Short mmCIF file of C-alpha atoms in Angstrom, two decimals:
data_model
loop_
_atom_site.label_atom_id
_atom_site.label_comp_id
_atom_site.label_asym_id
_atom_site.label_seq_id
_atom_site.Cartn_x
_atom_site.Cartn_y
_atom_site.Cartn_z
CA UNK A 1 53.59 -61.89 -41.28
CA UNK A 2 53.31 -61.82 -37.07
CA UNK A 3 51.99 -58.70 -37.11
CA UNK A 4 48.76 -60.79 -39.33
CA UNK A 5 48.64 -64.01 -37.16
CA UNK A 6 48.54 -61.81 -34.03
CA UNK A 7 45.69 -59.30 -35.81
CA UNK A 8 43.27 -62.33 -36.60
CA UNK A 9 43.91 -65.24 -34.10
CA UNK A 10 42.65 -61.72 -31.33
CA UNK A 11 39.82 -61.30 -33.85
CA UNK A 12 39.27 -65.10 -34.40
CA UNK A 13 39.20 -64.96 -29.58
CA UNK A 14 36.17 -61.94 -30.97
CA UNK A 15 34.72 -63.87 -32.39
CA UNK A 16 34.91 -67.15 -30.60
CA UNK A 17 33.95 -65.53 -26.79
CA UNK A 18 30.96 -63.29 -28.18
CA UNK A 19 29.17 -66.36 -29.58
CA UNK A 20 30.36 -68.70 -26.97
CA UNK A 21 28.77 -65.61 -24.52
CA UNK A 22 25.60 -65.80 -26.69
CA UNK A 23 25.40 -69.17 -26.08
CA UNK A 24 25.73 -70.55 -22.53
CA UNK A 25 24.70 -66.45 -20.67
CA UNK A 26 21.58 -64.96 -23.71
CA UNK A 27 19.96 -67.23 -25.04
CA UNK A 28 19.73 -68.28 -21.96
CA UNK A 29 15.31 -67.34 -21.16
CA UNK A 30 15.34 -66.56 -17.05
CA UNK A 31 18.32 -64.46 -18.60
CA UNK A 32 16.69 -62.94 -21.50
CA UNK A 33 13.26 -62.08 -18.96
CA UNK A 34 15.57 -60.51 -16.70
CA UNK A 35 17.09 -58.97 -19.04
CA UNK A 36 13.88 -57.18 -20.46
CA UNK A 37 12.49 -56.67 -17.53
CA UNK A 38 15.36 -54.39 -16.53
CA UNK A 39 14.65 -51.85 -20.17
CA UNK A 40 11.40 -51.25 -19.68
CA UNK A 41 11.78 -50.38 -15.91
CA UNK A 42 14.40 -47.73 -17.35
CA UNK A 43 11.58 -46.96 -19.63
CA UNK A 44 9.36 -46.51 -17.33
CA UNK A 45 11.47 -44.37 -15.24
CA UNK A 46 12.02 -41.92 -17.89
CA UNK A 47 8.34 -41.66 -18.76
CA UNK A 48 7.76 -40.08 -15.21
CA UNK A 49 10.98 -38.12 -14.50
CA UNK A 50 9.83 -36.87 -17.62
CA UNK A 51 6.93 -35.18 -16.48
CA UNK A 52 8.63 -31.34 -14.81
CA UNK A 53 6.74 -28.91 -12.90
CA UNK A 54 5.75 -25.84 -14.00
CA UNK A 55 8.89 -22.74 -14.11
CA UNK A 56 9.11 -20.91 -11.11
CA UNK A 57 7.56 -17.14 -11.96
CA UNK A 58 9.04 -13.92 -11.43
CA UNK A 59 7.91 -11.99 -8.47
CA UNK A 60 7.15 -8.05 -10.24
CA UNK A 61 10.09 -6.73 -8.81
CA UNK A 62 12.70 -8.54 -11.04
CA UNK A 63 15.68 -8.01 -7.99
CA UNK A 64 13.11 -10.45 -5.92
CA UNK A 65 12.19 -13.95 -7.36
CA UNK A 66 10.40 -16.39 -5.89
CA UNK A 67 12.94 -19.56 -5.90
CA UNK A 68 10.75 -21.49 -3.47
CA UNK A 69 11.82 -25.01 -3.94
CA UNK A 70 8.95 -27.42 -4.82
CA UNK A 71 9.61 -30.08 -1.96
CA UNK A 72 9.27 -27.56 0.68
CA UNK A 73 5.61 -27.31 -0.25
CA UNK A 74 5.56 -31.41 0.87
CA UNK A 75 5.03 -30.58 4.55
CA UNK A 76 2.90 -32.39 7.39
CA UNK A 77 3.43 -35.93 5.47
CA UNK A 78 0.85 -38.36 6.06
CA UNK A 79 1.71 -40.99 3.98
CA UNK A 80 4.97 -42.64 2.07
CA UNK A 81 5.69 -44.83 -0.45
CA UNK A 82 8.91 -46.25 -2.36
CA UNK A 83 8.03 -47.54 -5.79
CA UNK A 84 11.01 -49.55 -6.92
CA UNK A 85 9.18 -49.69 -10.63
CA UNK A 86 8.96 -45.72 -11.77
CA UNK A 87 11.70 -44.99 -8.73
CA UNK A 88 10.15 -42.43 -7.02
CA UNK A 89 8.30 -41.47 -4.04
CA UNK A 90 5.21 -41.69 -3.62
CA UNK A 91 4.02 -39.59 -0.82
CA UNK A 92 0.42 -38.46 1.00
CA UNK A 93 0.02 -35.18 3.39
CA UNK A 94 -3.20 -33.91 5.87
CA UNK A 95 -3.33 -31.48 3.55
CA UNK A 96 -4.42 -33.78 1.17
CA UNK A 97 -2.35 -33.06 -1.39
CA UNK A 98 0.08 -36.17 -3.53
CA UNK A 99 3.36 -35.81 -4.56
CA UNK A 100 6.11 -37.83 -6.38
CA UNK A 101 9.01 -37.06 -5.86
CA UNK A 102 11.96 -38.38 -8.33
CA UNK A 103 14.52 -41.46 -5.85
CA UNK A 104 17.68 -38.77 -5.00
CA UNK A 105 14.41 -36.35 -3.49
CA UNK A 106 15.27 -33.30 -5.29
CA UNK A 107 12.29 -33.09 -7.36
CA UNK A 108 8.61 -33.30 -7.55
CA UNK A 109 8.08 -34.72 -10.54
CA UNK A 110 3.78 -34.49 -10.58
CA UNK A 111 1.63 -33.55 -7.65
CA UNK A 112 -2.02 -33.12 -7.16
CA UNK A 113 -4.70 -32.11 -4.63
CA UNK A 114 -6.91 -34.41 -4.11
CA UNK A 115 -10.84 -33.78 -4.57
CA UNK A 116 -12.84 -32.28 -2.41
CA UNK A 117 -15.71 -31.79 -4.47
CA UNK A 118 -18.55 -34.11 -6.23
CA UNK A 119 -16.66 -37.08 -3.99
CA UNK A 120 -19.13 -39.75 -1.97
CA UNK A 121 -16.64 -39.93 0.60
CA UNK A 122 -14.77 -37.00 2.54
CA UNK A 123 -10.69 -37.62 3.63
CA UNK A 124 -10.21 -38.53 6.76
CA UNK A 125 -6.89 -40.02 7.90
CA UNK A 126 -4.71 -42.08 4.82
CA UNK A 127 -3.40 -45.04 7.22
CA UNK A 128 -1.68 -46.99 4.04
CA UNK A 129 -0.73 -46.54 0.01
CA UNK A 130 -0.34 -48.90 -2.74
CA UNK A 131 1.24 -48.97 -6.17
CA UNK A 132 -0.57 -51.97 -8.28
CA UNK A 133 1.24 -51.16 -11.32
CA UNK A 134 2.77 -48.18 -12.78
CA UNK A 135 -0.05 -46.40 -13.67
CA UNK A 136 -1.81 -46.75 -10.13
CA UNK A 137 -2.06 -46.36 -6.92
CA UNK A 138 -4.71 -47.10 -4.35
CA UNK A 139 -4.46 -45.27 -1.11
CA UNK A 140 -7.08 -45.85 2.33
CA UNK A 141 -7.98 -44.27 5.03
CA UNK A 142 -8.93 -44.99 9.04
CA UNK A 143 -12.76 -44.91 7.78
CA UNK A 144 -12.45 -47.26 4.78
CA UNK A 145 -12.33 -45.81 2.22
CA UNK A 146 -10.57 -46.44 -1.24
CA UNK A 147 -8.99 -43.73 -3.15
CA UNK A 148 -7.90 -44.47 -6.22
CA UNK A 149 -5.35 -42.63 -7.86
CA UNK A 150 -3.99 -43.33 -11.63
CA UNK A 151 -2.10 -41.87 -14.31
CA UNK A 152 -3.92 -40.72 -17.81
CA UNK A 153 -1.47 -38.77 -20.51
CA UNK A 154 1.13 -37.84 -17.94
CA UNK A 155 -0.83 -36.78 -15.19
CA UNK A 156 -1.99 -38.40 -11.79
CA UNK A 157 -6.36 -37.87 -11.17
CA UNK A 158 -8.19 -39.52 -8.66
CA UNK A 159 -10.80 -41.55 -10.10
CA UNK A 160 -14.08 -42.00 -7.23
CA UNK A 161 -13.66 -43.08 -4.25
CA UNK A 162 -15.75 -46.22 -2.98
CA UNK A 163 -15.94 -47.15 0.75
CA UNK A 164 -15.75 -50.97 1.74
CA UNK A 165 -18.29 -53.02 2.19
CA UNK A 166 -18.70 -55.49 5.33
CA UNK A 167 -16.80 -52.92 8.43
CA UNK A 168 -18.50 -53.08 10.97
CA UNK A 169 -17.73 -50.28 14.27
CA UNK A 170 -15.65 -52.05 16.10
CA UNK A 171 -12.63 -51.79 13.32
CA UNK A 172 -9.84 -49.81 13.01
CA UNK A 173 -8.45 -49.86 10.32
CA UNK A 174 -4.42 -49.08 10.08
CA UNK A 175 -1.86 -49.99 6.71
CA UNK A 176 -2.25 -51.55 3.53
CA UNK A 177 -0.92 -54.28 2.01
CA UNK A 178 -2.15 -56.08 -2.22
CA UNK A 179 -1.88 -59.40 -2.93
CA UNK A 180 -0.57 -59.79 -6.20
CA UNK A 181 -1.34 -63.65 -6.63
CA UNK A 182 -5.07 -62.68 -6.06
CA UNK A 183 -5.55 -59.19 -6.67
CA UNK A 184 -7.03 -58.62 -3.27
CA UNK A 185 -5.86 -55.66 -0.96
CA UNK A 186 -4.79 -56.53 2.71
CA UNK A 187 -5.48 -54.37 5.93
CA UNK A 188 -5.05 -55.13 9.14
CA UNK A 189 -7.73 -54.42 12.00
CA UNK A 190 -7.15 -54.64 15.53
CA UNK A 191 -10.76 -54.91 17.74
CA UNK A 192 -12.19 -52.29 19.93
CA UNK A 193 -13.54 -54.54 21.25
CA UNK A 194 -11.17 -57.49 22.22
CA UNK A 195 -7.20 -57.61 21.16
CA UNK A 196 -7.12 -60.02 18.54
CA UNK A 197 -5.82 -58.80 15.79
CA UNK A 198 -6.67 -60.36 12.16
CA UNK A 199 -6.04 -59.44 7.95
CA UNK A 200 -8.87 -58.49 6.15
CA UNK A 201 -9.00 -59.23 2.84
CA UNK A 202 -10.81 -56.96 0.31
CA UNK A 203 -11.30 -57.02 -3.27
CA UNK A 204 -12.55 -55.31 -6.00
CA UNK A 205 -16.02 -56.77 -7.49
CA UNK A 206 -18.71 -55.57 -10.76
CA UNK A 207 -21.70 -54.75 -9.07
CA UNK A 208 -24.97 -56.92 -11.14
CA UNK A 209 -26.69 -54.11 -12.43
CA UNK A 210 -30.29 -54.69 -13.14
CA UNK A 211 -31.54 -54.60 -16.46
CA UNK A 212 -34.57 -52.95 -18.19
CA UNK A 213 -36.49 -55.89 -19.16
CA UNK A 214 -35.05 -57.77 -15.80
CA UNK A 215 -36.54 -54.59 -14.12
CA UNK A 216 -40.39 -54.92 -15.45
CA UNK A 217 -41.04 -58.68 -16.55
CA UNK A 218 -43.55 -60.53 -14.02
CA UNK A 219 -43.70 -63.46 -13.27
CA UNK A 220 -46.53 -64.15 -15.13
CA UNK A 221 -43.84 -62.40 -18.30
CA UNK A 222 -41.27 -64.74 -17.59
CA UNK A 223 -42.78 -68.09 -17.35
CA UNK A 224 -46.11 -67.53 -20.30
CA UNK A 225 -48.27 -70.84 -20.27
CA UNK A 226 -48.25 -72.84 -23.21
CA UNK A 227 -51.16 -72.48 -25.47
CA UNK A 228 -53.34 -73.85 -28.32
CA UNK A 229 -52.63 -71.74 -31.05
CA UNK A 230 -49.99 -72.56 -33.56
CA UNK A 231 -46.78 -72.55 -33.96
CA UNK A 232 -45.64 -69.62 -37.63
CA UNK A 233 -43.89 -71.72 -39.61
CA UNK A 234 -39.85 -71.82 -40.96
CA UNK A 235 -41.05 -69.29 -43.56
CA UNK A 236 -42.55 -66.88 -41.64
CA UNK A 237 -40.37 -67.01 -38.72
CA UNK A 238 -37.38 -65.96 -41.18
CA UNK A 239 -39.63 -63.38 -42.55
CA UNK A 240 -40.00 -61.70 -39.45
CA UNK A 241 -36.90 -62.38 -37.99
CA UNK A 242 -35.55 -60.32 -40.60
CA UNK A 243 -32.78 -57.61 -40.27
CA UNK A 244 -31.96 -55.69 -42.47
CA UNK A 245 -27.84 -54.66 -42.94
CA UNK A 246 -28.50 -50.69 -42.03
CA UNK A 247 -30.96 -52.41 -38.64
CA UNK A 248 -27.55 -55.31 -38.36
CA UNK A 249 -24.95 -52.38 -38.51
CA UNK A 250 -26.40 -50.23 -35.85
CA UNK A 251 -26.80 -52.67 -33.35
CA UNK A 252 -23.29 -53.92 -33.26
CA UNK A 253 -22.53 -50.33 -33.39
CA UNK A 254 -24.92 -50.15 -30.15
CA UNK A 255 -23.15 -53.18 -28.53
CA UNK A 256 -19.29 -51.61 -29.08
CA UNK A 257 -20.18 -48.35 -27.15
CA UNK A 258 -21.95 -50.89 -24.42
CA UNK A 259 -19.30 -52.32 -24.36
CA UNK A 260 -16.50 -49.39 -24.72
CA UNK A 261 -18.42 -48.26 -21.06
CA UNK A 262 -16.55 -49.09 -17.54
CA UNK A 263 -18.72 -51.53 -15.30
CA UNK A 264 -19.38 -50.50 -12.14
CA UNK A 265 -17.30 -51.61 -9.10
CA UNK A 266 -17.46 -52.12 -5.73
CA UNK A 267 -15.14 -53.18 -2.50
CA UNK A 268 -16.01 -55.75 -0.48
CA UNK A 269 -14.53 -58.11 2.14
CA UNK A 270 -13.50 -61.13 1.33
CA UNK A 271 -12.39 -62.88 3.95
CA UNK A 272 -11.35 -62.12 7.50
CA UNK A 273 -7.92 -63.66 8.95
CA UNK A 274 -7.34 -64.17 12.72
CA UNK A 275 -4.12 -64.41 13.74
CA UNK A 276 -1.91 -65.85 16.92
CA UNK A 277 0.12 -64.77 18.68
CA UNK A 278 0.82 -67.68 21.03
CA UNK A 279 5.05 -67.84 19.55
CA UNK A 280 5.92 -64.98 21.40
CA UNK A 281 7.92 -64.06 24.61
CA UNK A 282 6.27 -63.12 27.16
CA UNK A 283 7.70 -59.77 27.30
CA UNK A 284 6.23 -58.96 24.02
CA UNK A 285 3.57 -60.12 24.49
CA UNK A 286 3.23 -57.57 27.56
CA UNK A 287 3.55 -55.00 25.13
CA UNK A 288 1.65 -56.23 22.50
CA UNK A 289 -1.71 -55.15 24.61
CA UNK A 290 -1.46 -51.81 24.44
CA UNK A 291 -0.87 -52.64 19.87
CA UNK A 292 -1.38 -49.47 18.16
CA UNK A 293 0.30 -51.04 14.11
CA UNK A 294 1.76 -48.01 12.51
CA UNK A 295 2.23 -48.63 8.89
CA UNK A 296 2.72 -52.09 7.24
CA UNK A 297 5.36 -53.12 4.36
CA UNK A 298 5.15 -56.31 2.20
CA UNK A 299 8.92 -58.51 1.96
CA UNK A 300 10.13 -61.63 0.58
CA UNK A 301 5.83 -63.48 1.34
CA UNK A 302 5.88 -61.88 4.94
CA UNK A 303 4.04 -58.87 6.59
CA UNK A 304 6.22 -55.78 8.81
CA UNK A 305 3.73 -53.83 11.08
CA UNK A 306 5.33 -51.65 13.61
CA UNK A 307 4.58 -50.03 17.36
CA UNK A 308 6.31 -47.21 17.56
CA UNK A 309 5.03 -46.30 20.80
CA UNK A 310 5.69 -49.30 22.52
CA UNK A 311 9.49 -50.19 20.22
CA UNK A 312 9.07 -53.38 18.92
CA UNK A 313 8.68 -54.36 14.82
CA UNK A 314 6.26 -57.16 14.30
CA UNK A 315 6.60 -59.98 11.37
CA UNK A 316 3.63 -61.27 10.22
CA UNK A 317 3.35 -64.63 8.55
CA UNK A 318 -0.43 -64.69 6.35
CA UNK A 319 0.19 -68.47 4.72
CA UNK A 320 0.47 -69.34 9.00
CA UNK A 321 -1.65 -66.56 10.05
CA UNK A 322 1.75 -65.44 13.16
CA UNK A 323 2.81 -62.95 14.51
CA UNK A 324 6.07 -62.31 16.40
CA UNK A 325 8.19 -59.07 17.10
CA UNK A 326 11.04 -57.75 18.41
CA UNK A 327 12.51 -54.81 19.86
CA UNK A 328 13.50 -52.28 17.28
CA UNK A 329 15.93 -48.77 18.09
CA UNK A 330 14.78 -46.08 20.35
CA UNK A 331 15.05 -43.36 17.17
CA UNK A 332 12.07 -45.09 15.97
CA UNK A 333 9.65 -43.56 18.44
CA UNK A 334 7.45 -41.30 17.46
CA UNK A 335 7.17 -42.95 13.65
CA UNK A 336 4.20 -42.57 12.25
CA UNK A 337 4.87 -44.83 8.92
CA UNK A 338 7.11 -47.18 6.62
CA UNK A 339 7.85 -47.94 3.55
CA UNK A 340 10.54 -50.74 1.30
CA UNK A 341 13.07 -49.70 -0.15
CA UNK A 342 16.60 -51.15 -1.93
CA UNK A 343 14.23 -54.07 0.53
CA UNK A 344 14.43 -52.24 3.44
CA UNK A 345 12.35 -50.99 5.42
CA UNK A 346 12.54 -47.15 6.30
CA UNK A 347 10.42 -45.70 9.26
CA UNK A 348 9.15 -42.06 8.95
CA UNK A 349 10.60 -39.89 12.11
CA UNK A 350 9.69 -36.27 10.56
CA UNK A 351 6.19 -36.02 8.88
CA UNK A 352 6.83 -32.56 9.46
CA UNK A 353 8.62 -31.93 5.68
CA UNK A 354 9.72 -34.18 3.13
CA UNK A 355 13.64 -34.81 3.90
CA UNK A 356 15.64 -38.19 3.60
CA UNK A 357 17.09 -37.08 6.89
CA UNK A 358 13.75 -38.00 7.86
CA UNK A 359 13.38 -41.58 6.98
CA UNK A 360 15.84 -44.12 10.06
CA UNK A 361 16.61 -47.85 8.66
CA UNK A 362 14.61 -50.12 10.87
CA UNK A 363 16.36 -53.17 9.53
#
């Protein structure tokens, strides 16, 4: 009897605990959304990591097998971006190669050779890279060319390159960020003619294509003068405008095909926002006169830019349009870029090879 009492009491306590846990914890909408987001992120990461590189083929001499690590292919790094969404590193090299590397940096999930043919704009040095969705990446070159890399059916593919409209010859671009709310790219610029620095907001817009009717129309045809000829009666109008079911089907099919065509877009400068440096200390202001920005990292509403030659990490408040800086460790001297991982800023100090030891924290 005593054992049964203990058993039933324990079961009752467990059931009550589960009910209370659900009522007070899991019934909260914020917690439910966080749990759903976590499972979604796990699913995305699993789908990306499921794509593996082709197996290494044996050489004709069976005793001499090529066991070259795929990571050794990644040399002369230009840009690195860590995506928390897919749990992987995204790498661009000076040889125009793109790699997706696993989060523990021990395997290459996917690779892509950026095309050199059938593209309107040649590639130069990359100045920034940003993943805006699990299947879309933007990169920008120092010449203002936007490179779009998208994942389709499990493979990364490069789309048509497009030049940013509105740039001038004195613009000196570096870094790439993204405004999630307005869906605009953010690029930093320091004009060659003046020591001013600014944020350039770039937006993708649909190009308004001129229809054949608009091209052929003349002012006389667009606005014909009224005549004294009698207008058609309602019955004649109905007969003239009548369309057979077959014609209606063809028209609707043609409309569907037109809607499926992806509209032509262009990248243009939406606005320029100058930054003030009035709050800088005298020592940082002196170093700022030789400012050469490396990378661009966004964290908690702030933008961080590194000057690895002067050993200064600059913090930008986009809302207030202010810029300030602080000294960092000499270990980042000569760094070629930055990226954010687990809310920590890392500088790339060894671009010759992909290795976690080549990344140094600047926080």
